[in-house]
mmCIF file of C-alpha atoms in Angstrom:
data_model
loop_
_atom_site.group_PDB
_atom_site.id
_atom_site.type_symbol
_atom_site.label_atom_id
_atom_site.label_comp_id
_atom_site.label_asym_id
_atom_site.label_seq_id
_atom_site.Cartn_x
_atom_site.Cartn_y
_atom_site.Cartn_z
ATOM 1 C CA MET A 1 72.338 35.799 131.844
ATOM 2 C CA SER A 2 71.652 36.371 135.542
ATOM 3 C CA ILE A 3 69.449 39.204 136.757
ATOM 4 C CA ARG A 4 71.008 41.283 139.527
ATOM 5 C CA PRO A 5 69.020 40.950 142.761
ATOM 6 C CA VAL A 6 67.839 44.156 144.387
ATOM 7 C CA GLN A 7 69.895 44.590 147.535
ATOM 8 C CA ARG A 8 68.182 47.758 148.793
ATOM 9 C CA LEU A 9 65.419 50.115 147.721
ATOM 10 C CA ILE A 10 65.467 53.462 149.532
ATOM 11 C CA LYS A 11 64.178 57.013 149.110
ATOM 12 C CA ALA A 12 66.504 60.012 148.804
ATOM 13 C CA LYS A 13 66.500 62.106 151.975
ATOM 14 C CA PRO A 14 66.053 65.894 152.202
ATOM 15 C CA THR A 15 69.170 67.809 153.233
ATOM 16 C CA ARG A 16 70.861 71.186 152.783
ATOM 17 C CA GLU A 17 74.281 71.899 151.350
ATOM 18 C CA GLY A 18 76.377 74.874 150.312
ATOM 19 C CA ALA A 19 74.853 78.163 151.486
ATOM 20 C CA GLY A 20 71.508 76.528 152.192
ATOM 21 C CA VAL A 21 70.560 74.738 148.961
ATOM 22 C CA HIS A 22 67.647 72.339 149.482
ATOM 23 C CA LEU A 23 68.297 68.971 147.824
ATOM 24 C CA ARG A 24 67.775 65.222 148.223
ATOM 25 C CA ARG A 25 70.657 62.877 149.032
ATOM 26 C CA ALA A 26 70.382 59.368 147.618
ATOM 27 C CA PHE A 27 73.517 58.164 149.447
ATOM 28 C CA GLY A 28 76.720 59.544 150.947
ATOM 29 C CA PHE A 29 78.527 60.613 154.137
ATOM 30 C CA GLY A 30 78.353 57.211 155.764
ATOM 31 C CA SER A 31 79.638 53.773 154.907
ATOM 32 C CA THR A 32 79.619 53.733 151.117
ATOM 33 C CA ALA A 33 81.571 50.486 150.606
ATOM 34 C CA GLU A 34 78.647 48.907 148.746
ATOM 35 C CA PHE A 35 78.703 51.822 146.249
ATOM 36 C CA ASP A 36 82.520 51.802 145.792
ATOM 37 C CA PRO A 37 83.991 53.597 143.779
ATOM 38 C CA PHE A 38 81.147 56.120 144.239
ATOM 39 C CA LEU A 39 80.799 58.206 147.397
ATOM 40 C CA LEU A 40 77.700 60.367 147.105
ATOM 41 C CA LEU A 41 74.736 61.149 144.857
ATOM 42 C CA ASP A 42 72.746 64.373 145.299
ATOM 43 C CA ASP A 43 69.507 65.192 143.492
ATOM 44 C CA PHE A 44 69.292 68.994 143.354
ATOM 45 C CA ARG A 45 65.993 69.279 141.440
ATOM 46 C CA ASN A 46 64.114 72.272 142.802
ATOM 47 C CA ASP A 47 61.421 74.627 141.484
ATOM 48 C CA ILE A 48 61.683 77.288 144.222
ATOM 49 C CA PRO A 49 64.490 79.802 143.472
ATOM 50 C CA ASP A 50 64.821 80.882 147.109
ATOM 51 C CA ASP A 51 65.749 77.289 147.938
ATOM 52 C CA TYR A 52 68.736 77.108 145.579
ATOM 53 C CA LEU A 53 69.988 80.546 144.495
ATOM 54 C CA ALA A 54 72.432 80.845 147.425
ATOM 55 C CA GLY A 55 74.349 78.077 145.694
ATOM 56 C CA PHE A 56 77.657 76.518 146.639
ATOM 57 C CA PRO A 57 80.170 79.322 147.315
ATOM 58 C CA TRP A 58 83.942 78.782 147.331
ATOM 59 C CA HIS A 59 84.917 75.423 148.830
ATOM 60 C CA PRO A 60 87.790 72.939 148.437
ATOM 61 C CA HIS A 61 87.958 69.413 147.016
ATOM 62 C CA ARG A 62 90.762 66.857 147.042
ATOM 63 C CA GLY A 63 91.007 63.167 146.193
ATOM 64 C CA ILE A 64 87.713 62.843 144.308
ATOM 65 C CA GLU A 65 85.884 63.570 141.074
ATOM 66 C CA THR A 66 82.573 65.432 140.926
ATOM 67 C CA ILE A 67 80.162 64.764 138.073
ATOM 68 C CA THR A 68 77.419 67.351 137.552
ATOM 69 C CA TYR A 69 74.557 66.531 135.147
ATOM 70 C CA VAL A 70 72.091 69.376 134.497
ATOM 71 C CA LEU A 71 68.526 68.726 133.317
ATOM 72 C CA ALA A 72 67.068 72.258 133.577
ATOM 73 C CA GLY A 73 68.454 75.674 134.461
ATOM 74 C CA THR A 74 72.160 76.485 134.503
ATOM 75 C CA VAL A 75 75.145 76.204 136.843
ATOM 76 C CA GLU A 76 77.835 78.885 136.698
ATOM 77 C CA HIS A 77 81.224 77.713 137.951
ATOM 78 C CA GLY A 78 84.617 79.176 138.678
ATOM 79 C CA ASP A 79 87.772 77.906 140.351
ATOM 80 C CA SER A 80 91.142 78.756 141.839
ATOM 81 C CA MET A 81 92.899 78.050 138.511
ATOM 82 C CA GLY A 82 90.967 80.819 136.764
ATOM 83 C CA ASN A 83 88.546 78.537 134.947
ATOM 84 C CA GLN A 84 84.953 79.648 134.601
ATOM 85 C CA GLY A 85 81.933 78.718 132.546
ATOM 86 C CA VAL A 86 78.288 77.711 132.472
ATOM 87 C CA ILE A 87 76.657 74.327 132.009
ATOM 88 C CA GLY A 88 73.009 74.104 130.991
ATOM 89 C CA ALA A 89 70.257 71.600 130.267
ATOM 90 C CA GLY A 90 71.662 68.261 129.125
ATOM 91 C CA ASP A 91 75.300 69.253 129.787
ATOM 92 C CA ILE A 92 77.843 67.392 131.922
ATOM 93 C CA GLN A 93 80.815 68.670 133.893
ATOM 94 C CA TRP A 94 83.275 66.051 135.102
ATOM 95 C CA MET A 95 85.793 67.640 137.483
ATOM 96 C CA THR A 96 88.825 65.703 138.674
ATOM 97 C CA ALA A 97 89.851 67.543 141.849
ATOM 98 C CA GLY A 98 93.039 65.523 142.255
ATOM 99 C CA LYS A 99 95.558 67.161 144.605
ATOM 100 C CA GLY A 100 93.294 70.110 145.248
ATOM 101 C CA ILE A 101 91.037 72.762 143.846
ATOM 102 C CA ILE A 102 88.855 75.499 145.312
ATOM 103 C CA HIS A 103 85.743 76.276 143.306
ATOM 104 C CA GLN A 104 82.199 77.543 143.439
ATOM 105 C CA GLU A 105 78.981 76.421 141.727
ATOM 106 C CA MET A 106 76.088 78.875 141.485
ATOM 107 C CA PRO A 107 72.762 77.536 140.151
ATOM 108 C CA LYS A 108 70.237 79.598 138.237
ATOM 109 C CA GLY A 109 66.758 78.496 137.204
ATOM 110 C CA ASP A 110 65.256 78.428 133.731
ATOM 111 C CA THR A 111 62.386 80.701 132.685
ATOM 112 C CA LEU A 112 60.016 78.603 134.822
ATOM 113 C CA GLY A 113 62.285 78.811 137.880
ATOM 114 C CA ARG A 114 63.404 75.196 137.603
ATOM 115 C CA MET A 115 66.903 74.111 138.639
ATOM 116 C CA HIS A 116 67.185 70.374 138.008
ATOM 117 C CA GLY A 117 70.198 68.101 138.039
ATOM 118 C CA PHE A 118 72.400 65.631 139.864
ATOM 119 C CA GLN A 119 75.883 65.570 141.341
ATOM 120 C CA LEU A 120 77.774 62.317 141.753
ATOM 121 C CA TRP A 121 81.065 61.969 143.616
ATOM 122 C CA ALA A 122 83.519 59.287 142.489
ATOM 123 C CA ASN A 123 86.554 58.311 144.528
ATOM 124 C CA LEU A 124 90.065 58.438 143.107
ATOM 125 C CA PRO A 125 92.481 55.547 143.672
ATOM 126 C CA ALA A 126 95.455 56.239 145.950
ATOM 127 C CA ARG A 127 97.835 56.554 142.993
ATOM 128 C CA LEU A 128 95.780 59.411 141.512
ATOM 129 C CA LYS A 129 94.604 61.324 144.575
ATOM 130 C CA MET A 130 97.345 63.913 144.158
ATOM 131 C CA THR A 131 97.158 64.159 140.377
ATOM 132 C CA ALA A 132 96.732 67.529 138.648
ATOM 133 C CA PRO A 133 93.142 68.837 138.581
ATOM 134 C CA ARG A 134 91.291 68.802 135.269
ATOM 135 C CA TYR A 135 87.844 69.346 133.751
ATOM 136 C CA GLN A 136 85.903 67.529 131.092
ATOM 137 C CA GLU A 137 82.920 69.632 130.077
ATOM 138 C CA VAL A 138 80.495 68.118 127.597
ATOM 139 C CA LYS A 139 77.593 69.877 125.905
ATOM 140 C CA ALA A 140 74.268 68.094 125.466
ATOM 141 C CA GLY A 141 74.731 67.597 121.721
ATOM 142 C CA GLU A 142 77.993 65.689 122.252
ATOM 143 C CA ILE A 143 76.391 62.970 124.384
ATOM 144 C CA PRO A 144 75.401 59.911 122.318
ATOM 145 C CA GLN A 145 71.691 59.103 122.454
ATOM 146 C CA MET A 146 70.539 55.680 121.317
ATOM 147 C CA THR A 147 67.004 54.349 120.882
ATOM 148 C CA ASP A 148 66.218 50.633 120.569
ATOM 149 C CA ASP A 149 63.335 49.045 118.669
ATOM 150 C CA ASP A 150 61.097 48.914 121.762
ATOM 151 C CA GLY A 151 61.477 52.645 122.334
ATOM 152 C CA THR A 152 64.015 52.371 125.160
ATOM 153 C CA SER A 153 66.446 55.271 124.905
ATOM 154 C CA VAL A 154 69.842 55.734 126.524
ATOM 155 C CA ARG A 155 72.030 58.831 126.855
ATOM 156 C CA LEU A 156 75.621 57.666 127.285
ATOM 157 C CA VAL A 157 77.616 60.037 129.478
ATOM 158 C CA CYS A 158 80.586 57.820 130.182
ATOM 159 C CA GLY A 159 81.828 54.340 129.327
ATOM 160 C CA LYS A 160 80.854 51.894 126.607
ATOM 161 C CA PHE A 161 77.304 50.716 125.954
ATOM 162 C CA TRP A 162 75.434 49.257 122.970
ATOM 163 C CA GLY A 163 78.538 49.638 120.816
ATOM 164 C CA LYS A 164 79.005 53.348 121.552
ATOM 165 C CA THR A 165 81.535 55.193 123.729
ATOM 166 C CA GLY A 166 80.660 58.201 125.880
ATOM 167 C CA PRO A 167 82.554 61.504 125.598
ATOM 168 C CA ILE A 168 84.168 61.424 129.072
ATOM 169 C CA ASP A 169 87.481 59.539 129.122
ATOM 170 C CA GLY A 170 90.508 58.654 131.235
ATOM 171 C CA ILE A 171 88.570 57.839 134.415
ATOM 172 C CA ALA A 172 90.368 55.355 136.675
ATOM 173 C CA ALA A 173 87.274 53.524 137.944
ATOM 174 C CA ASP A 174 86.095 52.976 134.356
ATOM 175 C CA PRO A 175 82.532 54.022 135.204
ATOM 176 C CA ILE A 176 79.474 53.609 133.000
ATOM 177 C CA TYR A 177 76.946 56.425 133.447
ATOM 178 C CA LEU A 178 73.620 56.080 131.612
ATOM 179 C CA ASP A 179 70.403 58.105 131.507
ATOM 180 C CA VAL A 180 67.772 55.482 130.608
ATOM 181 C CA SER A 181 64.135 55.915 129.556
ATOM 182 C CA VAL A 182 61.839 52.879 129.150
ATOM 183 C CA PRO A 183 58.368 53.374 127.602
ATOM 184 C CA PRO A 184 55.136 52.580 129.504
ATOM 185 C CA GLY A 185 54.535 48.909 130.167
ATOM 186 C CA LYS A 186 57.781 47.709 128.587
ATOM 187 C CA ARG A 187 60.083 45.176 130.252
ATOM 188 C CA ARG A 188 63.734 45.814 129.550
ATOM 189 C CA SER A 189 67.031 44.168 130.452
ATOM 190 C CA LEU A 190 70.307 46.090 130.368
ATOM 191 C CA PRO A 191 73.764 44.508 130.631
ATOM 192 C CA VAL A 192 76.038 45.357 133.589
ATOM 193 C CA GLU A 193 79.378 43.589 134.075
ATOM 194 C CA THR A 194 79.335 41.228 137.051
ATOM 195 C CA THR A 195 82.504 42.695 138.578
ATOM 196 C CA ARG A 196 80.951 46.164 138.953
ATOM 197 C CA HIS A 197 78.989 47.767 141.732
ATOM 198 C CA ALA A 198 75.786 49.177 140.242
ATOM 199 C CA PHE A 199 72.794 51.269 141.238
ATOM 200 C CA ALA A 200 69.814 52.970 139.613
ATOM 201 C CA TYR A 201 68.254 56.283 140.600
ATOM 202 C CA VAL A 202 64.691 56.845 139.410
ATOM 203 C CA PHE A 203 63.699 60.431 138.643
ATOM 204 C CA ALA A 204 60.587 60.157 136.464
ATOM 205 C CA GLY A 205 57.762 57.662 136.192
ATOM 206 C CA SER A 206 57.974 54.371 138.044
ATOM 207 C CA GLY A 207 58.636 50.695 137.601
ATOM 208 C CA LYS A 208 59.701 47.450 139.221
ATOM 209 C CA PHE A 209 63.289 46.269 139.101
ATOM 210 C CA CYS A 210 63.039 42.512 138.928
ATOM 211 C CA ASN A 211 64.822 40.353 141.436
ATOM 212 C CA ALA A 212 67.176 37.420 140.883
ATOM 213 C CA SER A 213 66.679 35.095 137.922
ATOM 214 C CA GLY A 214 66.568 32.203 140.396
ATOM 215 C CA PRO A 215 65.748 31.794 144.101
ATOM 216 C CA LEU A 216 68.285 33.418 146.403
ATOM 217 C CA ALA A 217 70.142 31.189 148.826
ATOM 218 C CA VAL A 218 70.237 33.983 151.397
ATOM 219 C CA PRO A 219 67.826 36.939 151.408
ATOM 220 C CA THR A 220 69.568 40.288 151.000
ATOM 221 C CA GLU A 221 66.902 41.992 153.117
ATOM 222 C CA SER A 222 64.427 40.646 155.666
ATOM 223 C CA VAL A 223 61.446 41.791 153.630
ATOM 224 C CA GLY A 224 60.525 38.666 151.714
ATOM 225 C CA TRP A 225 62.680 39.212 148.639
ATOM 226 C CA ALA A 226 64.172 35.729 148.719
ATOM 227 C CA ASP A 227 62.010 34.603 145.808
ATOM 228 C CA THR A 228 61.642 35.687 142.186
ATOM 229 C CA ALA A 229 58.914 38.282 142.800
ATOM 230 C CA PRO A 230 59.811 41.869 141.909
ATOM 231 C CA PRO A 231 60.479 44.210 144.841
ATOM 232 C CA ALA A 232 58.164 47.126 145.578
ATOM 233 C CA GLU A 233 57.765 49.698 142.838
ATOM 234 C CA ALA A 234 60.523 52.277 142.492
ATOM 235 C CA ASP A 235 59.247 55.785 141.777
ATOM 236 C CA ASN A 236 60.592 59.344 141.765
ATOM 237 C CA ARG A 237 63.673 59.798 143.988
ATOM 238 C CA SER A 238 64.059 56.041 144.604
ATOM 239 C CA LEU A 239 67.553 54.569 144.791
ATOM 240 C CA VAL A 240 67.937 50.916 143.821
ATOM 241 C CA LEU A 241 71.171 49.220 144.875
ATOM 242 C CA PHE A 242 71.882 45.962 143.051
ATOM 243 C CA ASP A 243 73.721 42.842 144.108
ATOM 244 C CA ARG A 244 75.878 40.848 141.694
ATOM 245 C CA GLY A 245 74.733 39.589 138.293
ATOM 246 C CA ASP A 246 75.255 40.516 134.652
ATOM 247 C CA GLU A 247 72.042 42.366 133.805
ATOM 248 C CA VAL A 248 69.443 44.678 135.317
ATOM 249 C CA THR A 249 65.777 44.109 134.417
ATOM 250 C CA VAL A 250 63.010 46.674 134.851
ATOM 251 C CA GLN A 251 59.278 46.578 134.193
ATOM 252 C CA ALA A 252 58.139 50.119 133.397
ATOM 253 C CA GLY A 253 54.915 51.435 134.935
ATOM 254 C CA ASP A 254 51.953 53.131 133.242
ATOM 255 C CA ASP A 255 53.887 56.383 132.735
ATOM 256 C CA GLY A 256 57.152 54.747 131.746
ATOM 257 C CA ILE A 257 60.313 55.154 133.795
ATOM 258 C CA ARG A 258 63.476 57.267 133.561
ATOM 259 C CA PHE A 259 66.511 56.572 135.698
ATOM 260 C CA LEU A 260 70.260 56.922 135.981
ATOM 261 C CA LEU A 261 72.040 53.571 135.759
ATOM 262 C CA ILE A 262 75.586 53.911 137.092
ATOM 263 C CA SER A 263 78.243 51.252 137.610
ATOM 264 C CA GLY A 264 81.945 51.193 138.369
ATOM 265 C CA LYS A 265 84.820 48.934 139.324
ATOM 266 C CA PRO A 266 85.375 48.892 143.110
ATOM 267 C CA LEU A 267 88.675 50.385 144.258
ATOM 268 C CA GLN A 268 88.644 48.395 147.517
ATOM 269 C CA GLU A 269 90.906 50.916 149.237
ATOM 270 C CA PRO A 270 90.641 52.455 152.713
ATOM 271 C CA VAL A 271 88.694 55.718 152.878
ATOM 272 C CA ALA A 272 89.445 58.639 155.207
ATOM 273 C CA TRP A 273 86.743 61.200 154.555
ATOM 274 C CA TYR A 274 85.635 64.534 155.930
ATOM 275 C CA GLY A 275 83.397 66.778 153.850
ATOM 276 C CA PRO A 276 84.879 67.497 150.405
ATOM 277 C CA ILE A 277 88.266 65.902 151.160
ATOM 278 C CA VAL A 278 88.579 62.129 150.620
ATOM 279 C CA MET A 279 91.930 60.439 151.236
ATOM 280 C CA ASN A 280 93.159 56.977 152.265
ATOM 281 C CA THR A 281 94.494 57.690 155.773
ATOM 282 C CA GLN A 282 93.662 60.000 158.664
ATOM 283 C CA GLU A 283 97.182 61.422 158.415
ATOM 284 C CA GLN A 284 96.583 62.463 154.793
ATOM 285 C CA LEU A 285 93.235 63.951 155.776
ATOM 286 C CA GLN A 286 94.725 65.964 158.624
ATOM 287 C CA ARG A 287 97.508 67.194 156.356
ATOM 288 C CA ALA A 288 94.938 68.470 153.831
ATOM 289 C CA PHE A 289 93.085 70.509 156.445
ATOM 290 C CA LEU A 290 96.367 71.825 157.875
ATOM 291 C CA GLU A 291 97.298 72.999 154.371
ATOM 292 C CA LEU A 292 93.922 74.717 154.056
ATOM 293 C CA ARG A 293 94.543 76.585 157.327
ATOM 294 C CA GLU A 294 98.096 77.537 156.331
ATOM 295 C CA GLY A 295 97.200 78.574 152.788
ATOM 296 C CA THR A 296 99.348 75.921 151.091
ATOM 297 C CA PHE A 297 96.525 73.606 149.943
ATOM 298 C CA LEU A 298 96.738 74.506 146.253
ATOM 299 C CA ASN A 299 100.534 74.173 146.145
ATOM 300 C CA ALA A 300 100.712 70.748 147.794
ATOM 301 C CA GLU A 301 103.010 68.150 146.334
ATOM 302 C CA ALA A 302 102.179 64.486 145.870
#
């Protein structure tokens, strides 16, 4: 087994989205080739209602999938197809926008005013960008939760892991989406297929993601990581991007560590991207915005 080297360790940056929602962006809206097939990860954990209640009013999507994972509070959603519902703590909504959808997402806090969760954007391959929109909504109790002998626990949102299969299916990039908790002081290795791009996002506790199992021929960063020493500790709101290998190893800190571990097969296709519309060419992108202006966006043909 070869431990994946840490390619980058960065902190999520404050930003605003929707009608003024305060959140932290781990990555997105730049060159995301190293995260392919993923485009963006937002951490919308917030304990101040005035900073999130304005929500994300009606807006379009095309060519992508949005994956919303709620930890606390609720998100009410509705769309141009007449769908509506609420997802709460522990629930997942996986929306395939396909050829086009207009929807809104309105967060509400729990009794303590907390609105916690994440939204991940996954790209669609060219052959599926104009597919029919669909939802996969999964309640907390439907998500497999596994605990190993050392106390490490994993919630399996999507993909196959430790002999189980997550409830989300039919996703082109074949992603694996895990919510991992490692107890204090434990060292844990988790398998990740070599052909996948993979990253971790820490949201509780802290720990060190160990570097390569052998010396690196070329350092991935000019910060002295070309040996076997672990990189700096990753704590709350830290994004860890991994290089190639077939396992990820973490040493949990004194309070343990909880993180998302997400991997997917790269699409390796050109990306033409502006806001919530992600296509393969500028011509396709311009056509989408022309359709929005002319009112034909939802009736577009492949």
